[in-house]
XYZ file of N, CA and C in Angstrom:
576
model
N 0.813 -1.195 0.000
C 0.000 0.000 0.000
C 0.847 1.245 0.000
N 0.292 2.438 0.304
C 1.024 3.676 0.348
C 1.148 4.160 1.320
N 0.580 3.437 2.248
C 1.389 4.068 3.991
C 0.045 4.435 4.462
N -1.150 4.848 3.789
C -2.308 5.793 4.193
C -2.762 5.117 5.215
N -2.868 5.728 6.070
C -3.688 5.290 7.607
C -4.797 5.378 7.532
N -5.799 3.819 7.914
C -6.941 3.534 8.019
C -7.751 3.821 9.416
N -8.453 4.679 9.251
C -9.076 5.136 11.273
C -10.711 5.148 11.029
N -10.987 4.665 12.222
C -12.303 4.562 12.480
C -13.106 5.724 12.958
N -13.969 6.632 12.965
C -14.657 7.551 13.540
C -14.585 7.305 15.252
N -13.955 8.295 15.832
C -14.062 8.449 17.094
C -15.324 8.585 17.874
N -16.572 8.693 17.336
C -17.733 9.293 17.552
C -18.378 8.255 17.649
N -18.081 6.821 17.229
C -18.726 5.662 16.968
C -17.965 4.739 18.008
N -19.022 4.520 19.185
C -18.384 2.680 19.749
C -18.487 1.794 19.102
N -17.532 0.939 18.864
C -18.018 -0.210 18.020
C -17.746 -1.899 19.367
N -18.755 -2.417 19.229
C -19.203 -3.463 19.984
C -18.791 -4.543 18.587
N -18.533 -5.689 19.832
C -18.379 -7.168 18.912
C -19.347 -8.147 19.178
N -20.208 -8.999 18.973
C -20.747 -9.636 19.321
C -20.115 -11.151 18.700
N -20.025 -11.909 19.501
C -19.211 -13.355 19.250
C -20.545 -14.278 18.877
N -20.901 -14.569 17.686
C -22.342 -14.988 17.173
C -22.296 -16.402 15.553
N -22.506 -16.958 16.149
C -22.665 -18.507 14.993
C -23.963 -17.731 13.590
N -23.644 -18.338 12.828
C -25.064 -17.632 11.988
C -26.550 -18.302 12.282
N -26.205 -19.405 13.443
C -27.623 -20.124 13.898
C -27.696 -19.050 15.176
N -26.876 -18.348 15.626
C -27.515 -16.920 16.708
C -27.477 -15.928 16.115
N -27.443 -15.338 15.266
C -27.656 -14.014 14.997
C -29.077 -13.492 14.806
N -29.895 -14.281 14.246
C -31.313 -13.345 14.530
C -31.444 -13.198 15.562
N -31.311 -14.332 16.825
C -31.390 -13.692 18.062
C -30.859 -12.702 19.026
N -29.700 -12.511 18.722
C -29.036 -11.310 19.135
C -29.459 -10.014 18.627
N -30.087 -10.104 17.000
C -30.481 -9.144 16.273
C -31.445 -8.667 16.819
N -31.920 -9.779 17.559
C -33.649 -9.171 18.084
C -33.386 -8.826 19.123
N -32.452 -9.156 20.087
C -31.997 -8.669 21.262
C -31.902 -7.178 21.694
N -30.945 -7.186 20.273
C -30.352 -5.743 20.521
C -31.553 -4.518 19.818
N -32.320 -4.793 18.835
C -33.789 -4.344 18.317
C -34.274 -3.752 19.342
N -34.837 -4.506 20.488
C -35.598 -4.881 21.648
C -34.951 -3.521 22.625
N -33.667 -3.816 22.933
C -33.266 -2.718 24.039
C -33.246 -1.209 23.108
N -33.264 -0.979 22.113
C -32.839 0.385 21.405
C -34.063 1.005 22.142
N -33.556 2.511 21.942
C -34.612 3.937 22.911
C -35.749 4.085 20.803
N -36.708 4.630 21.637
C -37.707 4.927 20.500
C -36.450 6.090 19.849
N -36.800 6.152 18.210
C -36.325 7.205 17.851
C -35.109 6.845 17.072
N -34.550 4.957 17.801
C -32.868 4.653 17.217
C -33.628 4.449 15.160
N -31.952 4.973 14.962
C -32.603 4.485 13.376
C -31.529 3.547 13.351
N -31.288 2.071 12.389
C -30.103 0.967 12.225
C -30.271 0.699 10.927
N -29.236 0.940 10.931
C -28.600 0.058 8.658
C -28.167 -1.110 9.641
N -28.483 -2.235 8.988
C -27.872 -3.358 8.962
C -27.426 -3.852 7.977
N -26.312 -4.558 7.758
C -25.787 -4.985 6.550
C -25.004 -6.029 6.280
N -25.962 -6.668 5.630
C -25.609 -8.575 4.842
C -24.756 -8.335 3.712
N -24.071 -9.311 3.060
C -23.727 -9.408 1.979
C -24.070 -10.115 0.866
N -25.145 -10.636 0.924
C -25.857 -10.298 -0.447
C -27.505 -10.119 -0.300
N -27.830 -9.712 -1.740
C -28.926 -9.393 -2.259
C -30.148 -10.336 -1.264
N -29.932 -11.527 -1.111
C -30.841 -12.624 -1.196
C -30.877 -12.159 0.473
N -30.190 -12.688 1.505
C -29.693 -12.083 2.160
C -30.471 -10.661 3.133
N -30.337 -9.811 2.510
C -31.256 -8.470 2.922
C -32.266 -8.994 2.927
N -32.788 -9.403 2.122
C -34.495 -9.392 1.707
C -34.969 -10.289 2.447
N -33.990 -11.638 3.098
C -35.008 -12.018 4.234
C -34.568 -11.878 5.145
N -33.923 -10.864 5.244
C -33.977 -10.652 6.684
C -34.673 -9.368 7.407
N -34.748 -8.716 6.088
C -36.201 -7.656 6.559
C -37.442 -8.084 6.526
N -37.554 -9.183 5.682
C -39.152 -10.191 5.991
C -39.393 -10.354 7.521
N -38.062 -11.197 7.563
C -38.207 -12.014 9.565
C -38.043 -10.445 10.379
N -37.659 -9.387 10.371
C -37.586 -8.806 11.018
C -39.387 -7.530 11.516
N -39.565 -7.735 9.537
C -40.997 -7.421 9.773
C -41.639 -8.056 10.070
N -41.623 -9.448 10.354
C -42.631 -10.767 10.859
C -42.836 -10.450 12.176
N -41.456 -10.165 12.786
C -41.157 -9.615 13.959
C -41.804 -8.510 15.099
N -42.802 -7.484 13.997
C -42.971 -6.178 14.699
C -42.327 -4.897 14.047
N -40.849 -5.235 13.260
C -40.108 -3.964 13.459
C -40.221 -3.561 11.930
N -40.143 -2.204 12.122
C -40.730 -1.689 10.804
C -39.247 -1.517 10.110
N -39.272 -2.511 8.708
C -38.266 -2.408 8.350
C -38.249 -2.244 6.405
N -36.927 -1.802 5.799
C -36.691 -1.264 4.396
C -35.715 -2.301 4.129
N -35.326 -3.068 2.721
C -34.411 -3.108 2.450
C -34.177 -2.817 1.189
N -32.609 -2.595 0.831
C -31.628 -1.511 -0.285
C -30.794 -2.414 -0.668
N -31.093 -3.298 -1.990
C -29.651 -3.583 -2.248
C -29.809 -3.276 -3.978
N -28.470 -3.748 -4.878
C -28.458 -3.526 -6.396
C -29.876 -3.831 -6.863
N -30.628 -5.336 -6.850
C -31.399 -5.268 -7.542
C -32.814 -4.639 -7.141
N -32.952 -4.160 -6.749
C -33.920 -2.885 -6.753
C -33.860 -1.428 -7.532
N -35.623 -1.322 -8.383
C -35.341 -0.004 -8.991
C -35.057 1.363 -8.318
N -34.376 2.373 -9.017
C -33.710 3.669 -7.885
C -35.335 3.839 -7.527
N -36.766 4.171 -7.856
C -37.616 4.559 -7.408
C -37.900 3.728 -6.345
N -37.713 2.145 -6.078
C -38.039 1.183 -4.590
C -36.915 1.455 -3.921
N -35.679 2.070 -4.264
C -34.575 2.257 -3.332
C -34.898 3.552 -2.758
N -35.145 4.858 -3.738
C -35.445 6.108 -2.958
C -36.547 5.867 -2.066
N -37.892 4.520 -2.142
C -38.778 5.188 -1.616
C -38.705 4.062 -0.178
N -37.655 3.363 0.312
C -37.347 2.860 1.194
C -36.133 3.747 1.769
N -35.261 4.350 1.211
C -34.794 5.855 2.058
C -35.372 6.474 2.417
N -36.668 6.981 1.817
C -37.688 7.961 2.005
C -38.212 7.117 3.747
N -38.654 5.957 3.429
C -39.015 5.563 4.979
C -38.690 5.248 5.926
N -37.198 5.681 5.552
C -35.936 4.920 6.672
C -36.152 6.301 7.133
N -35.471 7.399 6.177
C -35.101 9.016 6.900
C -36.567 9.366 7.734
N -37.546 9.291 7.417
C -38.672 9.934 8.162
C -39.331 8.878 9.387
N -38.708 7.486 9.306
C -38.468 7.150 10.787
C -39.906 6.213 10.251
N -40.566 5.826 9.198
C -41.986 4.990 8.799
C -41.726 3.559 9.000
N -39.999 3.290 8.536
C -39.260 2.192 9.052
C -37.623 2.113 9.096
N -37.574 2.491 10.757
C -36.342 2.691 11.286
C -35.117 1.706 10.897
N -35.345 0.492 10.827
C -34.571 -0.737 10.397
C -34.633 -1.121 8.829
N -33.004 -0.561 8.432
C -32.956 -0.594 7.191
C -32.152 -1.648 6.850
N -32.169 -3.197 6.152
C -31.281 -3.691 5.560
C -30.527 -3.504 4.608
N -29.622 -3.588 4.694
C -28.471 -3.369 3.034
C -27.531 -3.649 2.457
N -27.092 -3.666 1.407
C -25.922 -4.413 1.323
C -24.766 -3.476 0.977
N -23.890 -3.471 1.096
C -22.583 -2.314 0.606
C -22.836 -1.507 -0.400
N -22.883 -1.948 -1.604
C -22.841 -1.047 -3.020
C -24.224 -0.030 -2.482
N -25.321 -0.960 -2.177
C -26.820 0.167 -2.089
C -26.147 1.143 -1.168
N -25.424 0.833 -0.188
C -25.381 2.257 0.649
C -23.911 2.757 0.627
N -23.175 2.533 -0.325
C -22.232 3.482 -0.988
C -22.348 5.401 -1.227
N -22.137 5.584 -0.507
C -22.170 7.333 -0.720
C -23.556 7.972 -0.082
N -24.231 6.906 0.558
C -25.419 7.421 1.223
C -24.913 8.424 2.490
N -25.657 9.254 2.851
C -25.571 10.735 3.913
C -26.865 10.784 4.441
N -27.054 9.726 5.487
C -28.140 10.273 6.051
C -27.887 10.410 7.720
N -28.701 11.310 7.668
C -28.787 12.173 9.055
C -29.694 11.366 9.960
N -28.636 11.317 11.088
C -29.678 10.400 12.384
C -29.556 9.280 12.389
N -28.327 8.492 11.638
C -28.453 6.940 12.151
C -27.731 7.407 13.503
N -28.011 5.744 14.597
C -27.674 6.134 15.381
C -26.744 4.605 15.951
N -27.316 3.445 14.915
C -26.568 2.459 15.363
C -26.582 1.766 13.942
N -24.862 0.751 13.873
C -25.201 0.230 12.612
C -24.891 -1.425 12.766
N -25.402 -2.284 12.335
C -25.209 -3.664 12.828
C -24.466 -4.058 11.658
N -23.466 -4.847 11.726
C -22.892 -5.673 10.690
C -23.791 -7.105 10.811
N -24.028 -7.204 10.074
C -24.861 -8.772 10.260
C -23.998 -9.974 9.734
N -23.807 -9.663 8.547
C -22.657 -10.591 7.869
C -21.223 -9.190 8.021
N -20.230 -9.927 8.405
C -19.133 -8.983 8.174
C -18.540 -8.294 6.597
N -18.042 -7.038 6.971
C -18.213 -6.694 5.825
C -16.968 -8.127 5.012
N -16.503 -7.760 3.632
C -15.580 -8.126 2.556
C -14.056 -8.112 3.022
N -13.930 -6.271 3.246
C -12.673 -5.904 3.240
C -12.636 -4.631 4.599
N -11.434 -4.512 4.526
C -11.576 -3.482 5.782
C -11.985 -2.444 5.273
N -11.661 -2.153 4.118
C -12.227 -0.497 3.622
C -13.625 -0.263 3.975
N -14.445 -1.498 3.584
C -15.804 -1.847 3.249
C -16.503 -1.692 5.099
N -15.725 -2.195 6.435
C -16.035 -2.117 7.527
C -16.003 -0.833 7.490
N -14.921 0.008 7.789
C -14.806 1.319 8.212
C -15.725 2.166 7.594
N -16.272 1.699 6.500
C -17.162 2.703 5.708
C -18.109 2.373 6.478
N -18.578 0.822 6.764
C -19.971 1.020 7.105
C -20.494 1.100 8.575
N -19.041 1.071 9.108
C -19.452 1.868 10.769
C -19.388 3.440 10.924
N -19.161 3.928 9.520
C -19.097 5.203 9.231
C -20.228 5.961 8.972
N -21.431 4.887 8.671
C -22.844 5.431 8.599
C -22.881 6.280 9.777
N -22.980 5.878 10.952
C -23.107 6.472 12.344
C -22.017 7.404 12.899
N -22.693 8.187 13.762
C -21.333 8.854 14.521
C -21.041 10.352 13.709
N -22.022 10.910 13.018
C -21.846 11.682 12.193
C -22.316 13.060 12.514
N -21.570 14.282 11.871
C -22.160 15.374 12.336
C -22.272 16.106 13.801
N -21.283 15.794 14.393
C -21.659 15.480 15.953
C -22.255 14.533 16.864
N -22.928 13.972 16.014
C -23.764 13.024 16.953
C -23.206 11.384 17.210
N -23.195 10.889 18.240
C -22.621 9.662 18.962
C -23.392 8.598 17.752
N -22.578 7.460 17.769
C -23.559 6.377 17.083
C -22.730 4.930 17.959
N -23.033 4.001 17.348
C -22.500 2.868 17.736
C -22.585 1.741 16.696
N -21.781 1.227 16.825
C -21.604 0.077 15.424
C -21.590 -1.339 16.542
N -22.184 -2.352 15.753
C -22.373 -3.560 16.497
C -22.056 -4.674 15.588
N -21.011 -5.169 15.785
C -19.946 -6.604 14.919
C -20.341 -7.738 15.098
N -21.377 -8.221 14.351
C -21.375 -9.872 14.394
C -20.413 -10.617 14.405
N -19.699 -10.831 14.844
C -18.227 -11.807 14.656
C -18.503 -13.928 14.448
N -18.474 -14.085 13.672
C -18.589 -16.226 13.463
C -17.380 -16.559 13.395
N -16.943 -16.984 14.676
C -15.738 -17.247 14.659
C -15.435 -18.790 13.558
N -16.490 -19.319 12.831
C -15.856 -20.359 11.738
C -15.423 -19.530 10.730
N -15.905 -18.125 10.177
C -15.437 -17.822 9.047
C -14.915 -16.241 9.384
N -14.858 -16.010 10.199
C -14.471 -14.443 10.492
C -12.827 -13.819 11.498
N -11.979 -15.319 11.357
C -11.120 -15.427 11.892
C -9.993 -14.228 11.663
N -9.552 -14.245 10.296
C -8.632 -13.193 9.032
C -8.896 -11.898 9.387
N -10.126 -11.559 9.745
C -10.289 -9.918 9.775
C -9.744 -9.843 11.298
N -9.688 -10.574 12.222
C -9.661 -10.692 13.704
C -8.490 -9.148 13.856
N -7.199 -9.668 13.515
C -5.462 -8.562 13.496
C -6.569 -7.216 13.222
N -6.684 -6.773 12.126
C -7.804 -5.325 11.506
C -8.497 -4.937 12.620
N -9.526 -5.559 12.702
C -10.745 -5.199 13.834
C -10.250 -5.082 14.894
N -9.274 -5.506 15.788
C -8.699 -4.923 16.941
C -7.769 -3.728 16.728
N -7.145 -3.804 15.452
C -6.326 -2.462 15.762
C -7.358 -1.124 15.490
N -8.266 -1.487 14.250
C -8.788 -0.734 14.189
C -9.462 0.360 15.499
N -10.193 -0.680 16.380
C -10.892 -0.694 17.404
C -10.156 0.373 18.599
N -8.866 -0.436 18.627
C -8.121 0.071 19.687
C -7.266 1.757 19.268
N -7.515 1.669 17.994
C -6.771 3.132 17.361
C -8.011 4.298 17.722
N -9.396 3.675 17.567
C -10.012 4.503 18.151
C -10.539 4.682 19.374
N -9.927 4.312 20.187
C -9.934 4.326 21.626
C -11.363 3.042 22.180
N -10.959 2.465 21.628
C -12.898 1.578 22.272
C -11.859 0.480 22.864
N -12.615 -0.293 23.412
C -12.693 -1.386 24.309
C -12.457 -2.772 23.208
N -11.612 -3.834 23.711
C -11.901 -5.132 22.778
C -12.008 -6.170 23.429
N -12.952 -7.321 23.031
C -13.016 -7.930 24.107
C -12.264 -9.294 24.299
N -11.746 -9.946 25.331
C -10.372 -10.636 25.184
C -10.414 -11.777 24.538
N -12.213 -12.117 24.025
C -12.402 -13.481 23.167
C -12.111 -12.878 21.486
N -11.966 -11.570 21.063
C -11.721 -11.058 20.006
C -9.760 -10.858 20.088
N -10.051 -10.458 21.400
C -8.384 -10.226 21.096
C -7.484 -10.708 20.957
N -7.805 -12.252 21.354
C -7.029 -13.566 21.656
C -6.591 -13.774 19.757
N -7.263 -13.246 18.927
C -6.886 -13.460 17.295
C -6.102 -12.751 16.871
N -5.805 -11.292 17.416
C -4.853 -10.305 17.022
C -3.437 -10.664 16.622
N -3.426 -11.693 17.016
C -1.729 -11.926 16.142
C -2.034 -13.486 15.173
N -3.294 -13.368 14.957
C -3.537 -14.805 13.635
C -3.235 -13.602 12.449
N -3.406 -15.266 11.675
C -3.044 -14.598 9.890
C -4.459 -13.805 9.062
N -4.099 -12.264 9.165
C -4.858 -11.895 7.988
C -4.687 -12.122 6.747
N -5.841 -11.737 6.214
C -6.013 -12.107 4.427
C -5.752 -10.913 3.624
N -5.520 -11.002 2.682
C -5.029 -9.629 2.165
C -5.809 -8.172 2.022
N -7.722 -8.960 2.145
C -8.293 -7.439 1.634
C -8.526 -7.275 3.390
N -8.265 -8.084 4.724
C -8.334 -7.245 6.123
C -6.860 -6.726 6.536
N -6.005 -6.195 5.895
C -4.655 -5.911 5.783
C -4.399 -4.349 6.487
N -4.591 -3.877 7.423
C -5.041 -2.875 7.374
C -3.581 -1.163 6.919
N -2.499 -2.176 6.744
C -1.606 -1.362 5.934
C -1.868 -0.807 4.727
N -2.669 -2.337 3.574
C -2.777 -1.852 2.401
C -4.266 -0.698 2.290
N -4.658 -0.253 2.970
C -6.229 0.421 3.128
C -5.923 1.756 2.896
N -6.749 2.036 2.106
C -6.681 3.849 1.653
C -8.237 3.780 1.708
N -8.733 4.753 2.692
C -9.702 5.644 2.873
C -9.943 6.691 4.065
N -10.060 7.476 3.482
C -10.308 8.827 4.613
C -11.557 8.851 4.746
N -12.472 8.478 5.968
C -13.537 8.738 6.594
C -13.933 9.894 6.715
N -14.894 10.634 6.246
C -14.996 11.800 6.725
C -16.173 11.668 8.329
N -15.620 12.784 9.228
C -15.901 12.912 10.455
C -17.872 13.297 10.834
């Protein structure tokens, strides 16, 4: 890489949750459950198929939810922004590319559901939150069968921005990353 230093928004806690993919709806609903009226959450799977049921089970659920990924037309994508921003349904699923360059005001927590790809791809999307002044919090599904590689990244990351790690995450910090959780080779500037 070129030396560029990869940093996480100071404004954002980011939490790990240590979760099999046979617990994660339940934790999902867990953490749903405790939010104050008013929280807005991107959550974000990696793929298409993916989002879409998991805003089904989540609307099966009670919780009023949108999801955003490629194959949707821009008019079903604007008009599930439209109901995320005005709060009609706070719980937005998505997948990376859909919320590429999105700016919205008032998230306040963002769940990784599936981890992101690459580190660029994390930092961006705990970057939803924490914006403008305002506090947010990012929440890390971690499966320890397939989420081992990013382990080295996600703690330094974590710890560069002053947060907490927890010692079942930290115990990986010196395993082998993969090349796209590398966090030397990473060029992106977060904006604050």
């Amino acid at each position: 890489g070129d030396g560029a230093e990869l940093s996480a928004n100071k404004a954002t806690s980011q939490r790990f949750v240590h979760a099999t993919d046979d617990e994660k709806d339940k934790h999902m609903y867990n953490i749903l459950c405790e939010l104050k009226e008013g929280s807005r959450v991107i959550a974000f799977a990696n793929t298409k198929r993916r989002v879409e049921m998991l805003s089904k089970v989540f609307w099966e659920h009670g919780f009023g939810t949108c999801a955003v990924h490629g194959d949707k037309l821009q008019k079903d994508r604007e008009a599930a922004l439209a109901k995320f921003t005005n709060n009609e349904c706070p719980l937005m699923f998505a997948t990376d590319v859909a919320a590429r360059g999105l700016d919205i005001k008032g998230v306040t927590h963002v769940v990784n559901f599936d981890m992101a790809r690459d580190v660029e791809s994390y930092v961006h999307r705990i970057g939803r939150t924490g914006r403008a002044g305002e506090l947010g919090e990012s929440i890390t599904f971690w499966n320890p069968d397939y989420d081992k590689e990013c382990a080295p990244a996600l703690v330094k990351i974590a710890r560069d921005a002053g947060q907490e790690v927890p010692d079942w995450l930290a115990k990986y910090e010196k395993g082998k990353e993969s090349k796209q959780w590398k966090t030397a080779n990473a060029v992106l500037n977060p904006k604050p």
